[in-house]
């Protein structure tokens, strides 16, 4: 009896040390929101092998390719696909048990010129453009089947101004049916993948109404669309909590998933255009803290409909907002600083 008790105590001791080893890994952002939604980040292939590698593994459980899965980089010529860079990121996600979002199958930017030209250099016909779209979607989606669980199928098809649809080559040549076609072909290639419409300014009431109308019509005609991606390129003063909640309420009524797909919070309000006034002042830092706290409090309240939140870039070391939209202006839109260390806002967000 005694010997059994000793053996039992040893087993418990061994098990505890084994279990606690797993807990030795420091918690990251993803762990604080584990019961809410996956937390992702958009990366370049160099980030997953460079100095940000450990930071990415500690804080995020989902990846998006910042650029290399977009139409131009992945399909530069009609008969040439370039998968190498996208493969580096998808392999990293797979090996490390991370989710991966595919971004993006169709966009008016970063798309190759050949798509819209025929062999004589004239504008391609609708039939030709759509057949190329089908081939592109089938090839790319099939390749990442089983790794990419969600695709941004169509990016930014709705106009910001008076038009309903954005007046792009896609629209001018094909009319709006390219949108439904893209979703159907993506679904054919991978019936398991969650298919998203993705856009920015999704909290703007006029644009929101158009997006909702389009998605409702797609759903009513049986198009396989499973989610709306709110890019979340937000600012210190946009959106307001009221507009964000109203938007989440409205999009929820569609009965599809909601994800924030490209989150960052610029420290500048719109209208700030001075590249020489670009330091990370205490006022800017405090404003950003309040905005990020509002955003995560709100997203947490909607965790039943939100299936993912992805940051656009890892740290303030390098963000697409450096030099954009104001050339020469540095921005500080993320939770990690220029040395890849957590900012004060990081601690505020995890301690909400
Ligand atoms: C849009 C696109 C992203 C990215 C950002 C800016 O939001 O969806 O892929 O290009 O612009 O970097």
CSV table of C-alpha atoms and ligand atoms in Angstrom, one decimal:
chain,number,residue,atom,x,y,z
A,1,UNK,CA,0.0,0.0,0.0
A,2,UNK,CA,2.7,2.3,1.0
A,3,UNK,CA,4.8,1.7,-2.1
A,4,UNK,CA,1.7,2.4,-4.2
A,5,UNK,CA,1.3,5.8,-2.5
A,6,UNK,CA,4.9,6.6,-3.2
A,7,UNK,CA,4.6,5.6,-6.9
A,8,UNK,CA,1.4,7.6,-7.1
A,9,UNK,CA,3.0,10.7,-5.6
A,10,UNK,CA,6.0,10.3,-8.1
A,11,UNK,CA,3.6,10.1,-11.0
A,12,UNK,CA,1.7,13.2,-9.9
A,13,UNK,CA,5.0,15.0,-9.5
A,14,UNK,CA,6.2,14.0,-13.0
A,15,UNK,CA,2.9,14.9,-14.6
A,16,UNK,CA,2.9,18.3,-12.9
A,17,UNK,CA,6.4,19.1,-14.0
A,18,UNK,CA,5.5,18.0,-17.6
A,19,UNK,CA,2.4,20.0,-17.6
A,20,UNK,CA,4.0,23.1,-16.2
A,21,UNK,CA,6.6,23.0,-18.9
A,22,UNK,CA,4.0,23.9,-21.4
A,23,UNK,CA,3.0,26.8,-19.3
A,24,UNK,CA,6.6,28.0,-19.2
A,25,UNK,CA,5.9,29.6,-22.6
A,26,UNK,CA,4.9,33.1,-21.9
A,27,UNK,CA,1.3,34.0,-22.7
A,28,UNK,CA,0.7,36.2,-25.7
A,29,UNK,CA,-2.1,38.2,-27.1
A,30,UNK,CA,-3.8,35.1,-28.6
A,31,UNK,CA,-4.0,33.6,-25.1
A,32,UNK,CA,-5.8,36.5,-23.6
A,33,UNK,CA,-8.4,36.3,-26.3
A,34,UNK,CA,-8.5,32.5,-26.6
A,35,UNK,CA,-12.1,32.3,-25.5
A,36,UNK,CA,-13.1,35.0,-27.9
A,37,UNK,CA,-11.5,34.7,-31.3
A,38,UNK,CA,-8.1,33.8,-32.9
A,39,UNK,CA,-5.7,36.7,-33.2
A,40,UNK,CA,-3.8,36.9,-36.4
A,41,UNK,CA,-1.2,39.0,-38.1
A,42,UNK,CA,-0.3,39.9,-41.7
A,43,UNK,CA,3.3,39.1,-42.5
A,44,UNK,CA,6.0,39.1,-45.2
A,45,UNK,CA,7.9,35.9,-45.9
A,46,UNK,CA,11.0,37.5,-44.3
A,47,UNK,CA,9.1,38.1,-41.0
A,48,UNK,CA,8.6,34.4,-40.3
A,49,UNK,CA,12.3,33.6,-40.4
A,50,UNK,CA,13.7,36.9,-39.2
A,51,UNK,CA,13.8,38.7,-35.8
A,52,UNK,CA,10.0,38.9,-35.5
A,53,UNK,CA,9.6,35.1,-35.7
A,54,UNK,CA,9.4,34.5,-31.9
A,55,UNK,CA,7.1,37.5,-31.4
A,56,UNK,CA,4.8,36.1,-34.0
A,57,UNK,CA,4.7,32.7,-32.4
A,58,UNK,CA,4.1,34.1,-28.9
A,59,UNK,CA,1.3,36.4,-29.8
A,60,UNK,CA,-0.6,35.2,-32.8
A,61,UNK,CA,-2.4,32.0,-33.8
A,62,UNK,CA,-3.4,33.0,-37.3
A,63,UNK,CA,-1.4,34.4,-40.3
A,64,UNK,CA,-2.3,36.3,-43.4
A,65,UNK,CA,0.2,36.9,-46.2
A,66,UNK,CA,0.5,40.7,-46.4
A,67,UNK,CA,1.2,40.7,-50.2
A,68,UNK,CA,2.4,37.5,-51.6
A,69,UNK,CA,-0.9,35.8,-52.2
A,70,UNK,CA,-2.4,38.8,-54.1
A,71,UNK,CA,-3.0,38.3,-57.8
A,72,UNK,CA,0.1,40.1,-59.2
A,73,UNK,CA,2.7,38.5,-57.0
A,74,UNK,CA,1.3,35.0,-57.2
A,75,UNK,CA,0.2,35.0,-60.9
A,76,UNK,CA,2.5,37.5,-62.7
A,77,UNK,CA,2.0,36.2,-66.2
A,78,UNK,CA,-0.9,34.2,-67.7
A,79,UNK,CA,1.1,31.0,-67.7
A,80,UNK,CA,3.3,31.6,-64.7
A,81,UNK,CA,2.4,31.2,-61.1
A,82,UNK,CA,4.9,32.1,-58.4
A,83,UNK,CA,4.1,30.2,-55.2
A,84,UNK,CA,7.4,30.3,-53.5
A,85,UNK,CA,6.8,33.2,-51.1
A,86,UNK,CA,3.2,32.3,-50.3
A,87,UNK,CA,4.4,28.7,-49.6
A,88,UNK,CA,6.9,30.0,-47.1
A,89,UNK,CA,4.2,31.6,-45.0
A,90,UNK,CA,1.6,28.8,-45.4
A,91,UNK,CA,4.3,26.2,-44.4
A,92,UNK,CA,5.2,28.2,-41.4
A,93,UNK,CA,1.5,28.4,-40.4
A,94,UNK,CA,1.0,24.7,-41.0
A,95,UNK,CA,4.1,23.6,-39.1
A,96,UNK,CA,3.3,25.8,-36.1
A,97,UNK,CA,-0.4,24.8,-35.9
A,98,UNK,CA,-1.6,28.3,-36.8
A,99,UNK,CA,-4.6,29.2,-38.8
A,100,UNK,CA,-4.1,30.9,-42.2
A,101,UNK,CA,-6.3,33.4,-44.0
A,102,UNK,CA,-6.0,33.7,-47.8
A,103,UNK,CA,-5.8,37.2,-49.1
A,104,UNK,CA,-7.0,37.9,-51.7
A,105,UNK,CA,-8.3,36.2,-54.8
A,106,UNK,CA,-9.6,39.3,-56.6
A,107,UNK,CA,-8.8,43.0,-56.2
A,108,UNK,CA,-8.6,46.0,-58.4
A,109,UNK,CA,-5.1,46.8,-57.1
A,110,UNK,CA,-2.0,44.6,-57.2
A,111,UNK,CA,-3.6,42.7,-60.1
A,112,UNK,CA,-1.6,41.9,-63.3
A,113,UNK,CA,-2.3,44.0,-66.4
A,114,UNK,CA,-2.4,40.9,-68.7
A,115,UNK,CA,-5.7,39.8,-67.0
A,116,UNK,CA,-7.6,42.6,-68.8
A,117,UNK,CA,-5.8,42.4,-72.2
A,118,UNK,CA,-6.2,40.0,-75.2
A,119,UNK,CA,-3.4,38.7,-77.3
A,120,UNK,CA,-3.4,41.8,-79.4
A,121,UNK,CA,-3.2,44.2,-76.5
A,122,UNK,CA,-6.8,45.2,-76.7
A,123,UNK,CA,-9.3,45.1,-73.8
A,124,UNK,CA,-10.1,41.5,-73.2
A,125,UNK,CA,-13.7,40.3,-73.5
A,126,UNK,CA,-15.9,39.5,-70.5
A,127,UNK,CA,-15.7,35.8,-71.4
A,128,UNK,CA,-11.9,35.8,-71.5
A,129,UNK,CA,-11.6,37.8,-68.2
A,130,UNK,CA,-14.0,35.5,-66.4
A,131,UNK,CA,-12.4,32.3,-67.7
A,132,UNK,CA,-9.0,33.6,-66.5
A,133,UNK,CA,-10.6,34.4,-63.1
A,134,UNK,CA,-12.0,30.9,-62.8
A,135,UNK,CA,-8.6,29.4,-63.7
A,136,UNK,CA,-6.8,31.7,-61.2
A,137,UNK,CA,-9.2,31.0,-58.3
A,138,UNK,CA,-9.2,27.2,-59.0
A,139,UNK,CA,-5.4,27.0,-59.1
A,140,UNK,CA,-4.7,29.2,-56.0
A,141,UNK,CA,-7.5,27.8,-53.8
A,142,UNK,CA,-6.7,24.2,-54.7
A,143,UNK,CA,-3.0,24.7,-53.8
A,144,UNK,CA,-3.7,26.0,-50.3
A,145,UNK,CA,-6.7,23.7,-49.6
A,146,UNK,CA,-6.3,22.3,-46.0
A,147,UNK,CA,-4.0,25.1,-44.9
A,148,UNK,CA,-6.0,28.2,-45.7
A,149,UNK,CA,-9.3,28.0,-43.8
A,150,UNK,CA,-10.8,31.3,-45.0
A,151,UNK,CA,-10.4,33.4,-48.2
A,152,UNK,CA,-10.9,37.0,-48.9
A,153,UNK,CA,-12.5,36.2,-52.2
A,154,UNK,CA,-13.4,39.7,-53.3
A,155,UNK,CA,-11.6,42.8,-51.9
A,156,UNK,CA,-13.0,46.4,-52.1
A,157,UNK,CA,-15.7,46.1,-54.8
A,158,UNK,CA,-18.0,48.8,-53.3
A,159,UNK,CA,-17.6,52.4,-54.2
A,160,UNK,CA,-16.8,55.0,-51.5
A,161,UNK,CA,-18.7,57.8,-53.3
A,162,UNK,CA,-21.9,58.1,-55.3
A,163,UNK,CA,-21.6,54.9,-57.3
A,164,UNK,CA,-22.8,51.6,-55.9
A,165,UNK,CA,-20.0,49.4,-57.3
A,166,UNK,CA,-16.4,50.6,-57.6
A,167,UNK,CA,-15.7,51.4,-61.2
A,168,UNK,CA,-12.8,49.0,-61.9
A,169,UNK,CA,-11.7,47.0,-64.9
A,170,UNK,CA,-13.5,44.1,-63.3
A,171,UNK,CA,-16.7,46.0,-63.2
A,172,UNK,CA,-16.3,47.8,-66.6
A,173,UNK,CA,-15.6,44.5,-68.4
A,174,UNK,CA,-17.7,42.0,-66.6
A,175,UNK,CA,-20.5,43.9,-64.8
A,176,UNK,CA,-21.2,43.0,-61.2
A,177,UNK,CA,-21.6,39.3,-61.9
A,178,UNK,CA,-17.8,38.8,-61.5
A,179,UNK,CA,-18.5,38.9,-57.7
A,180,UNK,CA,-20.9,36.0,-57.6
A,181,UNK,CA,-18.8,34.1,-60.0
A,182,UNK,CA,-15.7,34.5,-57.9
A,183,UNK,CA,-17.5,33.1,-54.8
A,184,UNK,CA,-19.0,30.2,-56.7
A,185,UNK,CA,-15.6,29.2,-58.1
A,186,UNK,CA,-13.8,29.5,-54.8
A,187,UNK,CA,-16.5,27.3,-53.2
A,188,UNK,CA,-16.1,24.7,-56.0
A,189,UNK,CA,-12.3,24.6,-55.5
A,190,UNK,CA,-12.6,24.2,-51.7
A,191,UNK,CA,-16.1,23.5,-50.3
A,192,UNK,CA,-14.7,23.7,-46.7
A,193,UNK,CA,-13.2,27.1,-47.0
A,194,UNK,CA,-15.0,30.1,-45.4
A,195,UNK,CA,-15.4,32.7,-48.1
A,196,UNK,CA,-15.3,36.5,-47.2
A,197,UNK,CA,-16.1,39.8,-48.8
A,198,UNK,CA,-13.5,42.2,-47.5
A,199,UNK,CA,-13.6,46.0,-47.5
A,200,UNK,CA,-12.5,49.2,-45.6
A,201,UNK,CA,-14.7,52.1,-44.3
A,202,UNK,CA,-17.2,49.5,-43.4
A,203,UNK,CA,-18.4,51.6,-40.5
A,204,UNK,CA,-19.4,54.5,-42.8
A,205,UNK,CA,-23.2,54.4,-42.9
A,206,UNK,CA,-23.6,54.9,-46.6
A,207,UNK,CA,-20.9,52.4,-47.6
A,208,UNK,CA,-22.2,49.9,-45.0
A,209,UNK,CA,-25.7,50.1,-46.5
A,210,UNK,CA,-24.3,49.3,-49.9
A,211,UNK,CA,-22.2,46.4,-48.6
A,212,UNK,CA,-25.2,44.9,-46.8
A,213,UNK,CA,-27.4,45.3,-49.8
A,214,UNK,CA,-24.8,43.5,-52.0
A,215,UNK,CA,-24.3,40.6,-49.5
A,216,UNK,CA,-28.0,40.2,-49.0
A,217,UNK,CA,-28.6,39.9,-52.7
A,218,UNK,CA,-25.7,37.4,-53.0
A,219,UNK,CA,-27.1,35.3,-50.2
A,220,UNK,CA,-30.6,35.5,-51.6
A,221,UNK,CA,-29.4,34.1,-54.9
A,222,UNK,CA,-27.6,31.2,-53.2
A,223,UNK,CA,-24.1,32.5,-53.6
A,224,UNK,CA,-21.7,30.8,-51.1
A,225,UNK,CA,-20.6,33.8,-49.0
A,226,UNK,CA,-19.8,33.1,-45.4
A,227,UNK,CA,-18.4,36.2,-44.0
A,228,UNK,CA,-17.8,39.9,-44.0
A,229,UNK,CA,-14.2,41.2,-43.4
A,230,UNK,CA,-14.0,44.6,-41.8
A,231,UNK,CA,-10.5,45.6,-42.7
A,232,UNK,CA,-10.2,47.7,-39.6
A,233,UNK,CA,-7.7,50.3,-40.8
A,234,UNK,CA,-8.9,52.6,-38.1
A,235,UNK,CA,-7.7,55.8,-36.6
A,236,UNK,CA,-7.3,57.4,-33.2
A,237,UNK,CA,-10.7,59.1,-33.8
A,238,UNK,CA,-12.4,56.6,-36.2
A,239,UNK,CA,-14.7,54.8,-35.8
A,240,UNK,CA,-16.7,56.0,-32.8
A,241,UNK,CA,-17.9,53.3,-30.4
A,242,UNK,CA,-21.5,54.0,-31.6
A,243,UNK,CA,-20.6,53.5,-35.2
A,244,UNK,CA,-18.7,50.4,-34.5
A,245,UNK,CA,-21.4,48.8,-32.4
A,246,UNK,CA,-24.1,49.8,-34.9
A,247,UNK,CA,-22.0,48.3,-37.7
A,248,UNK,CA,-21.5,45.0,-35.9
A,249,UNK,CA,-25.3,44.9,-35.1
A,250,UNK,CA,-26.1,45.5,-38.8
A,251,UNK,CA,-23.6,43.0,-40.2
A,252,UNK,CA,-24.7,40.4,-37.6
A,253,UNK,CA,-28.2,40.5,-39.1
A,254,UNK,CA,-26.8,39.0,-42.3
A,255,UNK,CA,-26.3,35.8,-40.3
A,256,UNK,CA,-22.7,35.4,-41.6
A,257,UNK,CA,-19.3,35.5,-39.8
A,258,UNK,CA,-17.6,38.8,-39.1
A,259,UNK,CA,-13.8,39.2,-38.9
A,260,UNK,CA,-11.6,42.2,-38.5
A,261,UNK,CA,-9.1,41.4,-41.1
A,262,UNK,CA,-6.5,44.2,-41.2
A,263,UNK,CA,-6.5,45.9,-37.9
A,264,UNK,CA,-4.3,48.9,-37.1
A,265,UNK,CA,-5.0,52.3,-35.4
A,266,UNK,CA,-3.2,55.3,-37.0
A,267,UNK,CA,-2.2,57.8,-34.3
A,268,UNK,CA,-3.3,60.6,-36.7
A,269,UNK,CA,-6.8,61.9,-37.3
A,270,UNK,CA,-7.7,62.4,-40.9
A,271,UNK,CA,-6.6,65.8,-42.1
A,272,UNK,CA,-3.2,65.5,-40.4
A,273,UNK,CA,-0.8,66.0,-43.3
A,274,UNK,CA,2.4,67.3,-41.8
A,275,UNK,CA,5.3,64.8,-42.1
A,276,UNK,CA,7.4,66.9,-39.7
A,277,UNK,CA,4.9,66.5,-36.9
A,278,UNK,CA,5.2,62.8,-36.6
A,279,UNK,CA,6.5,61.9,-33.2
A,280,UNK,CA,4.8,59.5,-30.9
A,281,UNK,CA,3.7,62.1,-28.3
A,282,UNK,CA,2.1,61.2,-25.0
A,283,UNK,CA,-1.2,62.6,-26.3
A,284,UNK,CA,-1.1,60.4,-29.4
A,285,UNK,CA,-0.2,57.4,-27.2
A,286,UNK,CA,-3.0,58.0,-24.8
A,287,UNK,CA,-5.5,58.6,-27.6
A,288,UNK,CA,-4.4,55.3,-29.2
A,289,UNK,CA,-4.7,53.5,-25.9
A,290,UNK,CA,-8.3,54.7,-25.5
A,291,UNK,CA,-9.2,53.7,-29.0
A,292,UNK,CA,-7.7,50.2,-28.8
A,293,UNK,CA,-9.4,49.6,-25.5
A,294,UNK,CA,-12.7,50.7,-27.0
A,295,UNK,CA,-12.2,48.4,-30.0
A,296,UNK,CA,-11.3,45.3,-28.0
A,297,UNK,CA,-14.0,45.8,-25.4
A,298,UNK,CA,-16.5,46.1,-28.3
A,299,UNK,CA,-15.1,43.1,-30.3
A,300,UNK,CA,-15.2,41.0,-27.1
A,301,UNK,CA,-18.9,41.9,-26.6
A,302,UNK,CA,-19.5,40.5,-30.1
A,303,UNK,CA,-17.4,37.4,-29.8
A,304,UNK,CA,-20.4,35.2,-30.8
A,305,UNK,CA,-20.3,36.6,-34.3
A,306,UNK,CA,-16.6,37.5,-34.6
A,307,UNK,CA,-14.5,34.6,-35.8
A,308,UNK,CA,-11.1,36.3,-36.1
A,309,UNK,CA,-9.2,39.5,-35.5
A,310,UNK,CA,-6.1,40.1,-37.6
A,311,UNK,CA,-3.5,42.8,-37.3
A,312,UNK,CA,-2.0,44.4,-40.4
A,313,UNK,CA,1.7,44.1,-39.7
A,314,UNK,CA,3.6,43.0,-36.6
A,315,UNK,CA,5.1,46.1,-35.0
A,316,UNK,CA,5.8,49.8,-35.5
A,317,UNK,CA,9.2,48.9,-36.9
A,318,UNK,CA,7.5,48.7,-40.3
A,319,UNK,CA,3.9,49.3,-41.2
A,320,UNK,CA,2.2,50.1,-44.5
A,321,UNK,CA,1.2,53.4,-42.9
A,322,UNK,CA,4.8,54.7,-42.8
A,323,UNK,CA,4.7,57.2,-45.7
A,324,UNK,CA,1.0,56.6,-46.4
A,325,UNK,CA,-1.1,58.5,-47.0
A,326,UNK,CA,1.4,61.3,-46.1
A,327,UNK,CA,4.9,60.8,-47.7
A,328,UNK,CA,7.7,61.1,-45.1
A,329,UNK,CA,5.4,60.6,-42.1
A,330,UNK,CA,6.1,57.8,-39.6
A,331,UNK,CA,3.1,56.1,-38.0
A,332,UNK,CA,2.8,53.9,-34.8
A,333,UNK,CA,-0.3,51.9,-35.4
A,334,UNK,CA,0.4,48.6,-33.7
A,335,UNK,CA,0.7,47.1,-30.2
A,336,UNK,CA,4.5,46.5,-30.5
A,337,UNK,CA,7.1,49.2,-30.8
A,338,UNK,CA,9.9,49.8,-33.2
A,339,UNK,CA,12.1,47.4,-31.2
A,340,UNK,CA,9.3,44.8,-31.4
A,341,UNK,CA,8.6,45.3,-27.6
A,342,UNK,CA,5.1,45.5,-26.2
A,343,UNK,CA,3.9,49.1,-26.0
A,344,UNK,CA,1.9,50.4,-23.1
A,345,UNK,CA,-1.2,49.9,-25.2
A,346,UNK,CA,-0.5,46.1,-25.3
A,347,UNK,CA,-0.7,45.8,-21.6
A,348,UNK,CA,-3.9,47.9,-21.5
A,349,UNK,CA,-5.5,45.6,-24.1
A,350,UNK,CA,-4.5,42.3,-22.4
A,351,UNK,CA,-5.7,43.6,-19.1
A,352,UNK,CA,-9.2,44.7,-20.2
B,1,LIG,C1,-5.9,47.1,-48.4
B,1,LIG,C2,-5.6,45.7,-48.8
B,1,LIG,C3,-4.4,45.1,-48.1
B,1,LIG,C4,-3.3,46.1,-48.0
B,1,LIG,C5,-3.7,47.4,-47.5
B,1,LIG,C6,-2.6,48.4,-47.4
B,1,LIG,O1,-6.5,47.2,-47.2
B,1,LIG,O2,-6.7,44.8,-48.6
B,1,LIG,O3,-4.0,43.9,-48.8
B,1,LIG,O4,-2.7,46.2,-49.3
B,1,LIG,O5,-4.7,47.9,-48.3
B,1,LIG,O6,-1.4,47.8,-47.2
